[in-house]
């Protein structure tokens, strides 16, 4: 990872976490839905990032969110789980010519449809793990399913808005 990408990712990390903690954690639609933008940091990390570093960054991101939300590791666990599955998701969605380590995982690099598939799959996995651990039962599976679907869609829309508003085409 070059110095410019390293600095960009540090900036993204702090900006996304500040936005999540200060703004988004205070937004609850109907008392059920909170957008979880912090997963975007893991989604946008470079493809060639070592897996151990990806897992550590996921843990740090998740535990910071847990500290500010007074949750006991559910965000850290769900983000580590997603980070662990990320290489498999990238392999499944791999373009014909593979990934270019100089390109970021953004719509302009691999296409809008590819980015939606990739980001939504990551978000959906994250959300189902997060909500299941939070509920820790299938007692109210209909509410769990409803929260998972709506929150995944809401988070994905927010991610797309942020990506298209902040990333310039290269």
Tab-separated table of C-alpha atoms in Angstrom:
chain	number	residue	atom	x	y	z
A	1	UNK	CA	0.000	0.000	0.000
A	2	UNK	CA	1.472	3.340	-1.030
A	3	UNK	CA	1.786	6.283	1.349
A	4	UNK	CA	-1.087	8.127	-0.331
A	5	UNK	CA	-3.420	5.135	0.053
A	6	UNK	CA	-2.284	4.668	3.642
A	7	UNK	CA	-3.071	8.300	4.509
A	8	UNK	CA	-6.389	8.105	2.636
A	9	UNK	CA	-7.395	5.001	4.594
A	10	UNK	CA	-6.455	6.595	7.926
A	11	UNK	CA	-8.539	9.640	6.984
A	12	UNK	CA	-11.453	7.386	5.953
A	13	UNK	CA	-11.173	5.450	9.211
A	14	UNK	CA	-11.488	8.540	11.407
A	15	UNK	CA	-14.116	10.231	9.258
A	16	UNK	CA	-16.330	7.143	9.063
A	17	UNK	CA	-15.987	6.402	12.788
A	18	UNK	CA	-16.721	9.999	13.773
A	19	UNK	CA	-19.759	10.054	11.498
A	20	UNK	CA	-20.995	6.760	12.951
A	21	UNK	CA	-20.453	7.665	16.601
A	22	UNK	CA	-21.517	11.307	16.554
A	23	UNK	CA	-24.288	11.303	13.974
A	24	UNK	CA	-25.563	7.905	12.875
A	25	UNK	CA	-25.672	6.180	16.273
A	26	UNK	CA	-28.129	8.880	17.320
A	27	UNK	CA	-30.448	8.187	14.394
A	28	UNK	CA	-33.016	5.497	14.974
A	29	UNK	CA	-35.892	5.138	12.583
A	30	UNK	CA	-38.960	3.816	14.386
A	31	UNK	CA	-36.695	2.692	17.218
A	32	UNK	CA	-35.532	-0.268	15.124
A	33	UNK	CA	-33.161	0.868	12.404
A	34	UNK	CA	-29.740	2.439	12.736
A	35	UNK	CA	-27.501	2.825	9.687
A	36	UNK	CA	-24.099	1.188	10.167
A	37	UNK	CA	-21.775	3.115	7.887
A	38	UNK	CA	-18.650	1.880	9.674
A	39	UNK	CA	-18.617	-1.305	7.562
A	40	UNK	CA	-17.689	0.907	4.595
A	41	UNK	CA	-14.154	1.191	5.971
A	42	UNK	CA	-13.663	-2.584	5.652
A	43	UNK	CA	-15.416	-2.693	2.271
A	44	UNK	CA	-13.044	-0.107	0.782
A	45	UNK	CA	-9.754	-1.484	2.110
A	46	UNK	CA	-7.303	-2.596	-0.608
A	47	UNK	CA	-7.564	-6.105	-2.044
A	48	UNK	CA	-3.889	-6.831	-1.389
A	49	UNK	CA	-4.093	-5.995	2.325
A	50	UNK	CA	-2.801	-8.954	4.372
A	51	UNK	CA	-5.598	-10.944	6.016
A	52	UNK	CA	-4.124	-10.559	9.507
A	53	UNK	CA	-4.112	-6.766	9.138
A	54	UNK	CA	-7.671	-6.810	7.804
A	55	UNK	CA	-8.791	-8.766	10.875
A	56	UNK	CA	-6.962	-6.437	13.273
A	57	UNK	CA	-8.425	-3.327	11.619
A	58	UNK	CA	-11.872	-4.920	11.781
A	59	UNK	CA	-11.457	-5.647	15.472
A	60	UNK	CA	-10.263	-2.105	16.235
A	61	UNK	CA	-13.127	-0.573	14.251
A	62	UNK	CA	-15.713	-2.838	15.838
A	63	UNK	CA	-14.465	-2.437	19.400
A	64	UNK	CA	-14.493	1.358	19.071
A	65	UNK	CA	-18.139	1.190	17.970
A	66	UNK	CA	-18.857	-1.224	20.846
A	67	UNK	CA	-17.276	1.137	23.377
A	68	UNK	CA	-19.389	4.076	22.222
A	69	UNK	CA	-22.582	1.979	22.049
A	70	UNK	CA	-22.050	0.136	25.340
A	71	UNK	CA	-22.338	-3.181	23.559
A	72	UNK	CA	-20.231	-6.128	24.527
A	73	UNK	CA	-18.331	-6.988	21.371
A	74	UNK	CA	-21.206	-7.562	18.949
A	75	UNK	CA	-19.941	-4.978	16.465
A	76	UNK	CA	-16.370	-6.261	16.777
A	77	UNK	CA	-17.454	-9.870	16.257
A	78	UNK	CA	-19.706	-9.140	13.284
A	79	UNK	CA	-17.049	-6.985	11.619
A	80	UNK	CA	-14.333	-9.612	12.175
A	81	UNK	CA	-16.673	-12.234	10.714
A	82	UNK	CA	-17.237	-10.082	7.618
A	83	UNK	CA	-13.508	-9.380	7.311
A	84	UNK	CA	-12.796	-13.101	7.504
A	85	UNK	CA	-15.300	-13.781	4.699
A	86	UNK	CA	-14.186	-10.805	2.575
A	87	UNK	CA	-11.514	-12.710	0.574
A	88	UNK	CA	-14.086	-15.397	-0.277
A	89	UNK	CA	-16.661	-12.776	-1.313
A	90	UNK	CA	-14.046	-11.048	-3.473
A	91	UNK	CA	-13.112	-14.389	-5.036
A	92	UNK	CA	-16.749	-15.193	-5.847
A	93	UNK	CA	-17.300	-11.745	-7.379
A	94	UNK	CA	-13.900	-11.576	-9.076
A	95	UNK	CA	-13.908	-9.846	-12.482
A	96	UNK	CA	-12.693	-11.871	-15.485
A	97	UNK	CA	-9.307	-10.185	-15.475
A	98	UNK	CA	-8.986	-10.315	-11.667
A	99	UNK	CA	-8.349	-7.466	-9.275
A	100	UNK	CA	-5.769	-4.785	-9.849
A	101	UNK	CA	-3.974	-3.891	-6.617
A	102	UNK	CA	-3.620	-0.290	-7.805
A	103	UNK	CA	-7.392	0.128	-8.130
A	104	UNK	CA	-9.639	0.792	-5.180
A	105	UNK	CA	-12.764	-1.289	-4.627
A	106	UNK	CA	-15.053	1.425	-5.944
A	107	UNK	CA	-17.729	1.587	-8.657
A	108	UNK	CA	-15.520	3.445	-11.138
A	109	UNK	CA	-12.904	0.681	-10.948
A	110	UNK	CA	-15.043	-2.446	-11.334
A	111	UNK	CA	-18.470	-1.190	-12.343
A	112	UNK	CA	-21.616	-0.075	-10.568
A	113	UNK	CA	-23.287	-3.511	-10.611
A	114	UNK	CA	-20.175	-5.188	-9.242
A	115	UNK	CA	-19.903	-2.659	-6.407
A	116	UNK	CA	-23.563	-3.039	-5.440
A	117	UNK	CA	-23.242	-6.843	-5.355
A	118	UNK	CA	-20.038	-6.675	-3.338
A	119	UNK	CA	-21.098	-4.020	-0.849
A	120	UNK	CA	-24.618	-5.387	-0.356
A	121	UNK	CA	-23.339	-8.907	0.254
A	122	UNK	CA	-20.872	-7.591	2.833
A	123	UNK	CA	-23.561	-5.448	4.479
A	124	UNK	CA	-26.128	-8.268	4.532
A	125	UNK	CA	-23.672	-10.703	6.147
A	126	UNK	CA	-22.669	-8.075	8.701
A	127	UNK	CA	-26.257	-7.200	9.563
A	128	UNK	CA	-27.514	-10.766	10.028
A	129	UNK	CA	-24.603	-11.619	12.324
A	130	UNK	CA	-25.039	-8.359	14.248
A	131	UNK	CA	-28.790	-8.726	14.750
A	132	UNK	CA	-28.648	-12.427	15.561
A	133	UNK	CA	-25.980	-11.901	18.230
A	134	UNK	CA	-27.928	-8.936	19.601
A	135	UNK	CA	-31.145	-10.986	19.851
A	136	UNK	CA	-29.299	-14.255	20.619
A	137	UNK	CA	-32.358	-16.281	19.708
A	138	UNK	CA	-34.731	-17.012	16.868
A	139	UNK	CA	-37.724	-16.361	19.114
A	140	UNK	CA	-38.846	-13.303	17.173
A	141	UNK	CA	-37.423	-14.454	13.863
A	142	UNK	CA	-39.945	-12.373	11.895
A	143	UNK	CA	-38.757	-9.172	13.608
A	144	UNK	CA	-35.134	-10.287	13.223
A	145	UNK	CA	-35.671	-10.908	9.505
A	146	UNK	CA	-37.487	-7.588	9.088
A	147	UNK	CA	-34.737	-5.635	10.877
A	148	UNK	CA	-32.066	-7.456	8.856
A	149	UNK	CA	-33.664	-6.708	5.490
A	150	UNK	CA	-34.634	-3.094	6.160
A	151	UNK	CA	-31.407	-2.170	7.930
A	152	UNK	CA	-29.316	-3.830	5.196
A	153	UNK	CA	-31.132	-1.851	2.508
A	154	UNK	CA	-30.929	1.370	4.513
A	155	UNK	CA	-27.205	0.888	5.209
A	156	UNK	CA	-26.518	0.009	1.554
A	157	UNK	CA	-28.295	3.145	0.337
A	158	UNK	CA	-26.260	5.244	2.762
A	159	UNK	CA	-23.035	3.577	1.585
A	160	UNK	CA	-23.893	4.269	-2.059
A	161	UNK	CA	-24.713	7.910	-1.297
A	162	UNK	CA	-21.441	8.372	0.589
A	163	UNK	CA	-19.354	6.612	-2.064
A	164	UNK	CA	-20.853	8.580	-4.939
A	165	UNK	CA	-20.729	11.866	-3.034
A	166	UNK	CA	-17.118	11.560	-1.894
A	167	UNK	CA	-15.198	9.503	-4.432
A	168	UNK	CA	-14.172	11.193	-7.617
A	169	UNK	CA	-13.754	9.258	-10.813
A	170	UNK	CA	-10.143	8.532	-11.686
